[in-house]
Short mmCIF file of C-alpha atoms and ligand atoms in Angstrom, two decimals:
data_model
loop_
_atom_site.label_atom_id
_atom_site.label_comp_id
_atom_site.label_asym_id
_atom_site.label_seq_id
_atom_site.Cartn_x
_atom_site.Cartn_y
_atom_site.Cartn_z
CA UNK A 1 24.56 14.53 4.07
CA UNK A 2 23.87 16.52 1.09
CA UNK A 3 19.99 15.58 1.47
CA UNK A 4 19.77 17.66 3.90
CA UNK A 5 20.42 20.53 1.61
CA UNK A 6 17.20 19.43 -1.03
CA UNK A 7 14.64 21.70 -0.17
CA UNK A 8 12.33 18.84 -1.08
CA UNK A 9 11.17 16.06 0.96
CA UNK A 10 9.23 13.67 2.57
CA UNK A 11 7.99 13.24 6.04
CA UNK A 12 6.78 9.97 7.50
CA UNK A 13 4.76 10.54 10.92
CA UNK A 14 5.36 7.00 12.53
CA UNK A 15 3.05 8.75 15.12
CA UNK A 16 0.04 8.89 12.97
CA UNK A 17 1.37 5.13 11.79
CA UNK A 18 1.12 4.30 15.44
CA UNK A 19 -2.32 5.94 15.50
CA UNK A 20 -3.73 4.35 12.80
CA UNK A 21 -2.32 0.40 14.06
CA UNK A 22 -4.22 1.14 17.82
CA UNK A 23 -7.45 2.34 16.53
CA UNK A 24 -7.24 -0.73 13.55
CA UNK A 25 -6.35 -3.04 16.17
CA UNK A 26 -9.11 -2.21 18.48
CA UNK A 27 -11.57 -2.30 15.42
CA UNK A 28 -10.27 -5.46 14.74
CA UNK A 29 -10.79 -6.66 18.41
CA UNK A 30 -8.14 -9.00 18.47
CA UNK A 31 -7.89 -10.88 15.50
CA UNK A 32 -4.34 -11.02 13.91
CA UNK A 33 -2.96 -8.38 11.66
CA UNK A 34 -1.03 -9.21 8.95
CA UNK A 35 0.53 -5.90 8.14
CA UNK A 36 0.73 -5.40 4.00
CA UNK A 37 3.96 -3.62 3.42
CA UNK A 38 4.47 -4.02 -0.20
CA UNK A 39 5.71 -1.68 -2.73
CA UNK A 40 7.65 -0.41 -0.03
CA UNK A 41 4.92 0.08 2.11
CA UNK A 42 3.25 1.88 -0.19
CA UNK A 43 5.96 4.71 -1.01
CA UNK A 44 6.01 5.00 2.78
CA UNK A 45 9.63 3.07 3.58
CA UNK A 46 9.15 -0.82 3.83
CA UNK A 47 11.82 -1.25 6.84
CA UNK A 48 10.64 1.65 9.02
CA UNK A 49 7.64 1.19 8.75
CA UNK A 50 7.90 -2.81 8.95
CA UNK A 51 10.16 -1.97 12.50
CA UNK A 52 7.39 0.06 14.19
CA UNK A 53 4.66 -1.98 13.48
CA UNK A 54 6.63 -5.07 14.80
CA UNK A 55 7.27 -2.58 17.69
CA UNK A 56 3.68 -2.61 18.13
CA UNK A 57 3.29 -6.09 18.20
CA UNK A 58 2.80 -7.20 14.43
CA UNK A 59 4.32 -10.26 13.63
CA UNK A 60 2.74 -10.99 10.51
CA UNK A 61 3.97 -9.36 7.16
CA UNK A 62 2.80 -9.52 3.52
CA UNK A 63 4.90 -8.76 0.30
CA UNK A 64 4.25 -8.72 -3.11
CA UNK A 65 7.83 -10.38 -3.98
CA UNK A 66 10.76 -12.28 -3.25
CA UNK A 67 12.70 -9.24 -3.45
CA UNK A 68 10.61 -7.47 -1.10
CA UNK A 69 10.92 -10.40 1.04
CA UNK A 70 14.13 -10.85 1.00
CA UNK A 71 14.49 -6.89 1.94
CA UNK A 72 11.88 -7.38 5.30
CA UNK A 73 13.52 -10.24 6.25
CA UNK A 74 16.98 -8.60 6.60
CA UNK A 75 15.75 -6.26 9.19
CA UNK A 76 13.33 -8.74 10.84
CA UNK A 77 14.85 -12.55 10.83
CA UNK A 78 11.82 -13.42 13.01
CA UNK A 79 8.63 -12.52 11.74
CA UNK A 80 5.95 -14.39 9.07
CA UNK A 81 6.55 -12.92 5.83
CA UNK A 82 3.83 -14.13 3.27
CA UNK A 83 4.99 -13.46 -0.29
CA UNK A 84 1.26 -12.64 -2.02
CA UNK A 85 2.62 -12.99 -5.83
CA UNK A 86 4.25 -15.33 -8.05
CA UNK A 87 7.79 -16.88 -7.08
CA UNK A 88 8.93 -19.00 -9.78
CA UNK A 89 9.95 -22.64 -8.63
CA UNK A 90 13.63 -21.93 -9.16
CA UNK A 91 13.09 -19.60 -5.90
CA UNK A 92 12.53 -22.38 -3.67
CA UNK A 93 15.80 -23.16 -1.99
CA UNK A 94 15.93 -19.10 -1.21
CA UNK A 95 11.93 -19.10 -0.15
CA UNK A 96 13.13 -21.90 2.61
CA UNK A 97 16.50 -20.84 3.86
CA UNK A 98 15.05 -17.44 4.19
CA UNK A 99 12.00 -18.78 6.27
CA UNK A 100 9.65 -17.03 3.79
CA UNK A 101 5.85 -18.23 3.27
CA UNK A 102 5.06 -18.26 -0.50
CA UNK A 103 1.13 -17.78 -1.72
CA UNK A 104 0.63 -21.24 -3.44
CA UNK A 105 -2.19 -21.47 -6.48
CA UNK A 106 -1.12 -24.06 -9.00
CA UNK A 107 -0.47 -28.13 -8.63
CA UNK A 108 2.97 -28.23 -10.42
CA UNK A 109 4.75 -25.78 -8.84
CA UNK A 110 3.55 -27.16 -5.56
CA UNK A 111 4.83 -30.67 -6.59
CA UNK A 112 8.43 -28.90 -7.13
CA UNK A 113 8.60 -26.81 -3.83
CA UNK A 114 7.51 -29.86 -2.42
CA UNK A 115 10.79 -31.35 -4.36
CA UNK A 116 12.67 -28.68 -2.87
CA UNK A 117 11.48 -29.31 0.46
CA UNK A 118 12.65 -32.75 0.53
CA UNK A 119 15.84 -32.07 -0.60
CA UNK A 120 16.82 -28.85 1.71
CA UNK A 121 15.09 -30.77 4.78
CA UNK A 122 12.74 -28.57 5.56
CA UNK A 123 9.45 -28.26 3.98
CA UNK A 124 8.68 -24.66 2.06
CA UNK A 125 5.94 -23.20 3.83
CA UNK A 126 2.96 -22.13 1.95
CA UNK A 127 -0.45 -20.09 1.93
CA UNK A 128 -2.86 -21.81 -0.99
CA UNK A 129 -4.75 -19.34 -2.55
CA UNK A 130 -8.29 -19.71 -3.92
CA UNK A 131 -9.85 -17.44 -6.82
CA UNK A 132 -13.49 -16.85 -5.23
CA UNK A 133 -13.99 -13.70 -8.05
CA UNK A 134 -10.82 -11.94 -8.49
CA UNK A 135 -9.82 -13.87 -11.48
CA UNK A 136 -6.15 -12.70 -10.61
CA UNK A 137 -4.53 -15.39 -8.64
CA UNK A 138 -5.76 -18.96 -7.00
CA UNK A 139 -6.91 -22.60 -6.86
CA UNK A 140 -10.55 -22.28 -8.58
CA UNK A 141 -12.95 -22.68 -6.43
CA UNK A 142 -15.13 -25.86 -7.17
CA UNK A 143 -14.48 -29.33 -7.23
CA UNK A 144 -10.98 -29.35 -9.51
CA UNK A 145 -9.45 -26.53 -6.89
CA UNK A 146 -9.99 -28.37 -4.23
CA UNK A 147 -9.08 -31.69 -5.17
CA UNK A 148 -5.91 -29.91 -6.43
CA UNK A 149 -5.68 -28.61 -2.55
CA UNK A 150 -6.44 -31.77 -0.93
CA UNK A 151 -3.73 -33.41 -2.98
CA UNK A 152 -0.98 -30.70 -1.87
CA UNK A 153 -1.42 -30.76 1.32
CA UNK A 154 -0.46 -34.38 1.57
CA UNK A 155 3.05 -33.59 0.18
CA UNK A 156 5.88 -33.52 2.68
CA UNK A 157 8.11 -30.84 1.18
CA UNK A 158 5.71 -28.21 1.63
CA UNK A 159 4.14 -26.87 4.73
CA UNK A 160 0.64 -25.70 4.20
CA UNK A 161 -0.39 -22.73 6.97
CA UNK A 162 -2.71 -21.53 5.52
CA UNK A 163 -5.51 -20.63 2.60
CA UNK A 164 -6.87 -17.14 1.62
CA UNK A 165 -8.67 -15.38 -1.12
CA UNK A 166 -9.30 -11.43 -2.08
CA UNK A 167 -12.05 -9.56 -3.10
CA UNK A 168 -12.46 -7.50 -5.99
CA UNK A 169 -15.04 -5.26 -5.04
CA UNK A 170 -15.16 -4.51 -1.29
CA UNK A 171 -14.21 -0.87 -1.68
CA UNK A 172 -18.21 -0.40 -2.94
CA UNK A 173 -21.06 0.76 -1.70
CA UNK A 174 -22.93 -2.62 -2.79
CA UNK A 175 -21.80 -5.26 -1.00
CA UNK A 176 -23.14 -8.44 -3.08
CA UNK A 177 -20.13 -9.01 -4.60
CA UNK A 178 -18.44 -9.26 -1.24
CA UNK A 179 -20.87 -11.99 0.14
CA UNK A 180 -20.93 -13.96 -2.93
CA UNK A 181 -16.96 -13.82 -2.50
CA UNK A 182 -17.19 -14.72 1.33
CA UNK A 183 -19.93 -17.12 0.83
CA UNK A 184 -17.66 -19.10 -1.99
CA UNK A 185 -14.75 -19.11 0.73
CA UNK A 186 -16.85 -20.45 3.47
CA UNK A 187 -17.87 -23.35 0.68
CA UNK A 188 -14.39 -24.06 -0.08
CA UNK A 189 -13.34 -24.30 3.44
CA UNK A 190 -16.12 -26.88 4.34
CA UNK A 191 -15.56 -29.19 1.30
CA UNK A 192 -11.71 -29.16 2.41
CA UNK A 193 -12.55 -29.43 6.21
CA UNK A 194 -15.52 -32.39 5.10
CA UNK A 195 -11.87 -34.07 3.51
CA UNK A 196 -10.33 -33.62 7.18
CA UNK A 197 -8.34 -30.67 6.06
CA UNK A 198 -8.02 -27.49 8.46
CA UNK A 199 -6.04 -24.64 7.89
CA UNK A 200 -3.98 -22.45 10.73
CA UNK A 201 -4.46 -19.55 9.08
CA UNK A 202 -7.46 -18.65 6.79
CA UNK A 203 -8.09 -15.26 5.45
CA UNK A 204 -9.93 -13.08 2.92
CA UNK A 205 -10.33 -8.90 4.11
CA UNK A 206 -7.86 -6.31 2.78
CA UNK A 207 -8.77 -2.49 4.27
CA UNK A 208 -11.98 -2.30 3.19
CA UNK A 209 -12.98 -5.74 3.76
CA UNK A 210 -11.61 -5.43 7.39
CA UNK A 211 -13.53 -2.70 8.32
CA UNK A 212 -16.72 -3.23 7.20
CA UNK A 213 -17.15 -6.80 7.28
CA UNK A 214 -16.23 -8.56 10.62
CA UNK A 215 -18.25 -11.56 9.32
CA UNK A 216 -15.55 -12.85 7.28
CA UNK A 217 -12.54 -11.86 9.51
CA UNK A 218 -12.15 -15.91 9.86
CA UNK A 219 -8.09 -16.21 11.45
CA UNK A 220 -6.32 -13.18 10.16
CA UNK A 221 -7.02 -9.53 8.34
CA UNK A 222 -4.58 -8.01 5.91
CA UNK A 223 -4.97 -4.38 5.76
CA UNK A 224 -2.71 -2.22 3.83
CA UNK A 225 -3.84 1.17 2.63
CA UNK A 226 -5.45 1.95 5.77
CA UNK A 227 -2.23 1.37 8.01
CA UNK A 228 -0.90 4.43 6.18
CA UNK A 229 -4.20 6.04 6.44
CA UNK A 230 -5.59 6.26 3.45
CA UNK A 231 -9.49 5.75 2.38
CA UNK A 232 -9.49 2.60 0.58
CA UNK A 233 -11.96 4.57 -2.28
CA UNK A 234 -13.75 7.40 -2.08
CA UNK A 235 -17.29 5.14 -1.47
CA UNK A 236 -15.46 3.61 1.23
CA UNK A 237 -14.08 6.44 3.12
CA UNK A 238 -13.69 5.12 6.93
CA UNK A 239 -14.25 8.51 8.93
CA UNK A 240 -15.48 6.70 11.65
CA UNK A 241 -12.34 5.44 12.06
CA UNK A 242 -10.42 8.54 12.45
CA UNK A 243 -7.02 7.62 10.60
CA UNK A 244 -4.26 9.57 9.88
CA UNK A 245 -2.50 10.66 6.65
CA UNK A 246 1.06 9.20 7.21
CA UNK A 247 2.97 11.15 4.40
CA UNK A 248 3.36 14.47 3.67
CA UNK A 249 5.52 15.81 1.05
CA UNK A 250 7.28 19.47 1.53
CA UNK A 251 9.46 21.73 0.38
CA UNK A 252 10.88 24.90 0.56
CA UNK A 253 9.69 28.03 -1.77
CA UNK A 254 12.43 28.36 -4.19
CA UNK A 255 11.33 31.79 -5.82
CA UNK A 256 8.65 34.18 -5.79
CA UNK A 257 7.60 36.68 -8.21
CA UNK A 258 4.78 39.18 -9.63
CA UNK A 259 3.97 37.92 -12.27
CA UNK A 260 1.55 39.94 -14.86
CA UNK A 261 -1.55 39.51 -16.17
CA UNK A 262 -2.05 37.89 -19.81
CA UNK A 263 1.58 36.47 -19.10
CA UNK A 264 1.96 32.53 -19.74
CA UNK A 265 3.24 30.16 -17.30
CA UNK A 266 5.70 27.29 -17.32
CA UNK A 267 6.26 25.09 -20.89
CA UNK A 268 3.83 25.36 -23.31
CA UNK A 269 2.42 28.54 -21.73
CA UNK A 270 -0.77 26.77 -21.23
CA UNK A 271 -2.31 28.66 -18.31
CA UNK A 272 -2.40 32.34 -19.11
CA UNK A 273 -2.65 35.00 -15.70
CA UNK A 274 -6.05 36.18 -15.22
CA UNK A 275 -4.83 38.86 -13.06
CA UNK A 276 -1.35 40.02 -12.36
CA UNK A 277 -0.48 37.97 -8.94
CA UNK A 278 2.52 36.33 -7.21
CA UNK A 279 3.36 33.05 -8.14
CA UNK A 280 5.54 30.76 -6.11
CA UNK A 281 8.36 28.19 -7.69
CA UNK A 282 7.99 24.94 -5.79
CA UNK A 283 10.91 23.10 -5.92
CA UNK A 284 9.35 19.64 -6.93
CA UNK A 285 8.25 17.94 -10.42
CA UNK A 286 7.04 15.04 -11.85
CA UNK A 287 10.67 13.42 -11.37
CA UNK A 288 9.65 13.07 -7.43
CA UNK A 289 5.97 11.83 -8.06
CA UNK A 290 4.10 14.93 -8.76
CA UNK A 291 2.71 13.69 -11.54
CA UNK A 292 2.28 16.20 -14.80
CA UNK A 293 -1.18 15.15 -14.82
CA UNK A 294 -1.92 16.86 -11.88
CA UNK A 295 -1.29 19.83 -14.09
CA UNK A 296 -3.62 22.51 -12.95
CA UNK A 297 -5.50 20.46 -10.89
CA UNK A 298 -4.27 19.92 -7.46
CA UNK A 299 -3.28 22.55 -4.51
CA UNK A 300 -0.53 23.11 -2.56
CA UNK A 301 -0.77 24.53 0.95
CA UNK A 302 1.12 28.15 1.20
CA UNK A 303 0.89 29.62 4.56
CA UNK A 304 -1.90 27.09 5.90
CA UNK A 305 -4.07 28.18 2.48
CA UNK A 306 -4.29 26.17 -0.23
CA UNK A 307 -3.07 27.66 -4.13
CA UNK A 308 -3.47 25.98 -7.19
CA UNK A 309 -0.47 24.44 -8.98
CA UNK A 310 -0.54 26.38 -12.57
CA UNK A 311 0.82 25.83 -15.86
CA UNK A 312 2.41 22.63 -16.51
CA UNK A 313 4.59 20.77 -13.81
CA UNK A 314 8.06 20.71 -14.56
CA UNK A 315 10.38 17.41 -14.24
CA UNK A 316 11.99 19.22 -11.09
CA UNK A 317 9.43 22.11 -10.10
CA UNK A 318 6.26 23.98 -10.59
CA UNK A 319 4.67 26.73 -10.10
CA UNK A 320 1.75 28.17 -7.89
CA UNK A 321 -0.67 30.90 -7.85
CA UNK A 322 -0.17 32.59 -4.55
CA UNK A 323 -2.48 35.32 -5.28
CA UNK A 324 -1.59 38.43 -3.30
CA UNK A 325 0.44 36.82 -0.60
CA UNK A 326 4.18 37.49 -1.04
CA UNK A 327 5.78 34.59 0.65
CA UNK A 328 9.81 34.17 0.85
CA UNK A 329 12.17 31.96 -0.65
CA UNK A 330 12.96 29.04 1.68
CA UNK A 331 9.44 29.45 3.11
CA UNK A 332 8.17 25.78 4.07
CA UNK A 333 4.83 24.49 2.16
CA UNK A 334 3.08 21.80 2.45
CA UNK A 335 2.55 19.74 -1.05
CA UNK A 336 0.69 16.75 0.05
CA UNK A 337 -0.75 14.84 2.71
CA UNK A 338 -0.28 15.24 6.69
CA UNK A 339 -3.66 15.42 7.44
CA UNK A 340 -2.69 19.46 6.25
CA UNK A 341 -5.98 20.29 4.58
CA UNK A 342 -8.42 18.16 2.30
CA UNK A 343 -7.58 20.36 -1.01
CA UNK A 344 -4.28 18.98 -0.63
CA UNK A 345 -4.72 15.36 0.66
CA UNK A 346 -4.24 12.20 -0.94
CA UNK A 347 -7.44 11.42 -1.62
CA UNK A 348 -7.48 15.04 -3.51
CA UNK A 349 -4.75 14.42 -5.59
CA UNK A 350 -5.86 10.61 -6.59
CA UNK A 351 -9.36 12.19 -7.46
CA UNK A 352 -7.66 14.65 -9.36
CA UNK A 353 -5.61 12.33 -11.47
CA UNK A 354 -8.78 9.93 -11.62
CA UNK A 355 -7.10 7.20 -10.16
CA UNK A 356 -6.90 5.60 -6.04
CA UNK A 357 -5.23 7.16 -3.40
CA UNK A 358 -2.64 3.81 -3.80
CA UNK A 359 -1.48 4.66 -6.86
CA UNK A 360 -0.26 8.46 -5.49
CA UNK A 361 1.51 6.99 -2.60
CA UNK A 362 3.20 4.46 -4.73
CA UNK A 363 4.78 6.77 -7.46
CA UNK A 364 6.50 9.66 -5.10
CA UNK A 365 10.15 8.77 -5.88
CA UNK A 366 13.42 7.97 -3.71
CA UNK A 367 14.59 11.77 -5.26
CA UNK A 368 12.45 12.50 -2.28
CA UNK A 369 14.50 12.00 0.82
CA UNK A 370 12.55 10.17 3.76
CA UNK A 371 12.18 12.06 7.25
CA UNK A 372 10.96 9.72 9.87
CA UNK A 373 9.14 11.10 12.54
CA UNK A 374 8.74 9.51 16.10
C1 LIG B 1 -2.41 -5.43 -1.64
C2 LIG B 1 -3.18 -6.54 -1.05
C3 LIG B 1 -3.81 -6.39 0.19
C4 LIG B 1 -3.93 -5.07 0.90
O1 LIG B 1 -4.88 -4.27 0.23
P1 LIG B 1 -5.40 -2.89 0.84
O2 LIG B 1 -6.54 -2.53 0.00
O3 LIG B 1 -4.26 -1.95 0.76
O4 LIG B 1 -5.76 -3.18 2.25
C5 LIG B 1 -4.40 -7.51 0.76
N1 LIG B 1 -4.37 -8.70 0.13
C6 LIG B 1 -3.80 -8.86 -1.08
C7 LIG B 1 -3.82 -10.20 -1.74
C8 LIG B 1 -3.19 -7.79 -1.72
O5 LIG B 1 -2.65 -7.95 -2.92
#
């Protein structure tokens, strides 16, 4: 396979994935996972990382979209797969023969899944979702939400298994906003359970909920960021909890030269040598994630050391300082993640870009081959 020959590429330690699930799960102390694997698991893979943690023993799966869904179900026909965004109604015959769950929030297209239901002969299983303070998705949460609720759940074409909500600020250091969120959700599922109405599944934590607030675990977590062992922000940082970096992008050194002082690197020449020194030409560019942003401000590890990225980075490649260390072409380094060294983690190169370590993960691109490692 021609792949092989890109000396550019990502590694996926399903070890460290493996790692991370055991010492979740035993924070967790039993209550269900449901395993967030959208946006293909976050740049990870979707499927192979999907298969492992079923390995492991999740059975519970959450998805942004139908297309996703559609995707996890392929390789898993027997696992809960909760779609967390909009499906529009015309989705519903494929959202029941495909056994998917679909977040619910809104009384009309619950009346035409429940349409749908009746007329496939099965019901179209649902999770209702209430807005406690995201303002994103969801039922609101007073008096009209959950009369809306209470009058779903007595339709026959849709199954209800459960509710949930999301918090907007649980990656903080100030937790009010999560206990006014939790509080809200423990309101809403009294009034409904005061109407006779009980839920299978109710849940509310993401990563940063389920690790710091066991209070409002209720039936079910749904961590995502932290699977692949990521820091859900930098406030929030989880040491304790000893994860580990699932990707690491490397490559192979496709040059090296002496390059002088004064002498301008890469387009623009915007970074000037202060110092005549060896720079390195790694063969990787903004086309495969490394965003151009990160433009003289992010490392990559040489020879265990980490050496700044200099001069702008290039659509395929870019360059780094090496200083006075004369590595050889083909040499391996170390661009990102693996738990290598924190100068080049995710968590570096998010707080470089001034963004979350998500939105790194997310971007690296399928030009970057996928190495799975047991
Ligand atoms: C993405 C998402 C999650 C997972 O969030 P993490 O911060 O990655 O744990 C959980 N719930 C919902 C509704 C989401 O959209």
């Amino acid at each position: 396979m021609a792949y092989e020959y890109r000396p550019a590429w990502m590694e996926i330690d399903l070890g460290a994935l493996t790692h991370n699930y055991k010492q979740l799960a035993k924070h967790y102390g039993g209550t269900k996972m449901c395993a967030v694997v959208k946006a293909d698991a976050y740049g990870h893979g979707m499927i192979p990382v999907a298969r492992k943690l079923h390995a492991l023993g999740v059975d519970f799966f959450a998805v942004a979209t139908i297309i996703e869904a559609q995707t996890l179900r392929s390789a898993l026909p027997n696992v809960d797969i909760l779609i967390l965004g909009y499906s529009p109604v015309e989705a519903a015959e494929v959202l029941i023969e495909q056994n998917l769950i679909q977040t619910l929030y809104d009384t009309e297209q619950g009346e035409v899944f429940h349409i749908a239901g009746l007329k496939y002969g099965k019901p179209l299983r649902v999770h209702v979702k209430v807005d406690t303070g995201m303002r994103r998705l969801g039922f609101s949460a007073d008096k009209t939400g959950i009369d809306a609720i209470e009058a779903l759940s007595s339709l026959n074409g849709i199954a209800v298994e459960g509710i949930f909500s999301h918090f907007a600020r649980a990656d903080e250091t100030d937790t009010a906003s999560v206990h006014a969120q939790g509080q809200l959700f423990i309101t809403v599922l009294e009034a409904l359970s005061n109407r006779g109405m009980t839920f299978k599944l109710r849940h509310i934590c993401n990563s940063a909920a389920s690790a710091r607030f066991p209070e409002y675990y209720f039936d079910m977590v749904r961590p995502g960021i932290v699977l692949y062992g990521q820091p859900p922000s930098e406030e929030v940082a989880l040491e304790t909890l000893g994860l580990r970096e699932v990707m690491c992008v490397k490559a192979n050194i496709a040059m090296v030269k002496s390059v002088s002082k004064g002498d301008g690197v890469s387009y623009g020449h915007r970074y000037h040598l202060p110092e005549t020194m060896n720079i390195a030409t790694i063969p990787v560019g903004y086309a495969d994630g490394l965003l151009r942003g990160l433009s003289g401000k992010a490392h990559v590890l040489v020879g265990g050391e980490p050496c700044p990225i200099v001069g702008s980075i290039c659509m395929d490649q870019c360059m780094v300082a090496v200083g006075e260390h004369m590595p050889k072409m083909g040499d391996e380094v170390i661009v990102m993640g693996g738990n290598a060294h924190p100068l080049v983690s995710v968590a570096a190169y998010a707080k470089a870009l001034g963004t979350i370590s998500y939105e790194i993960t997310c971007q690296f691109s399928l030009r970057l081959h996928r190495r799975y490692l047991e």
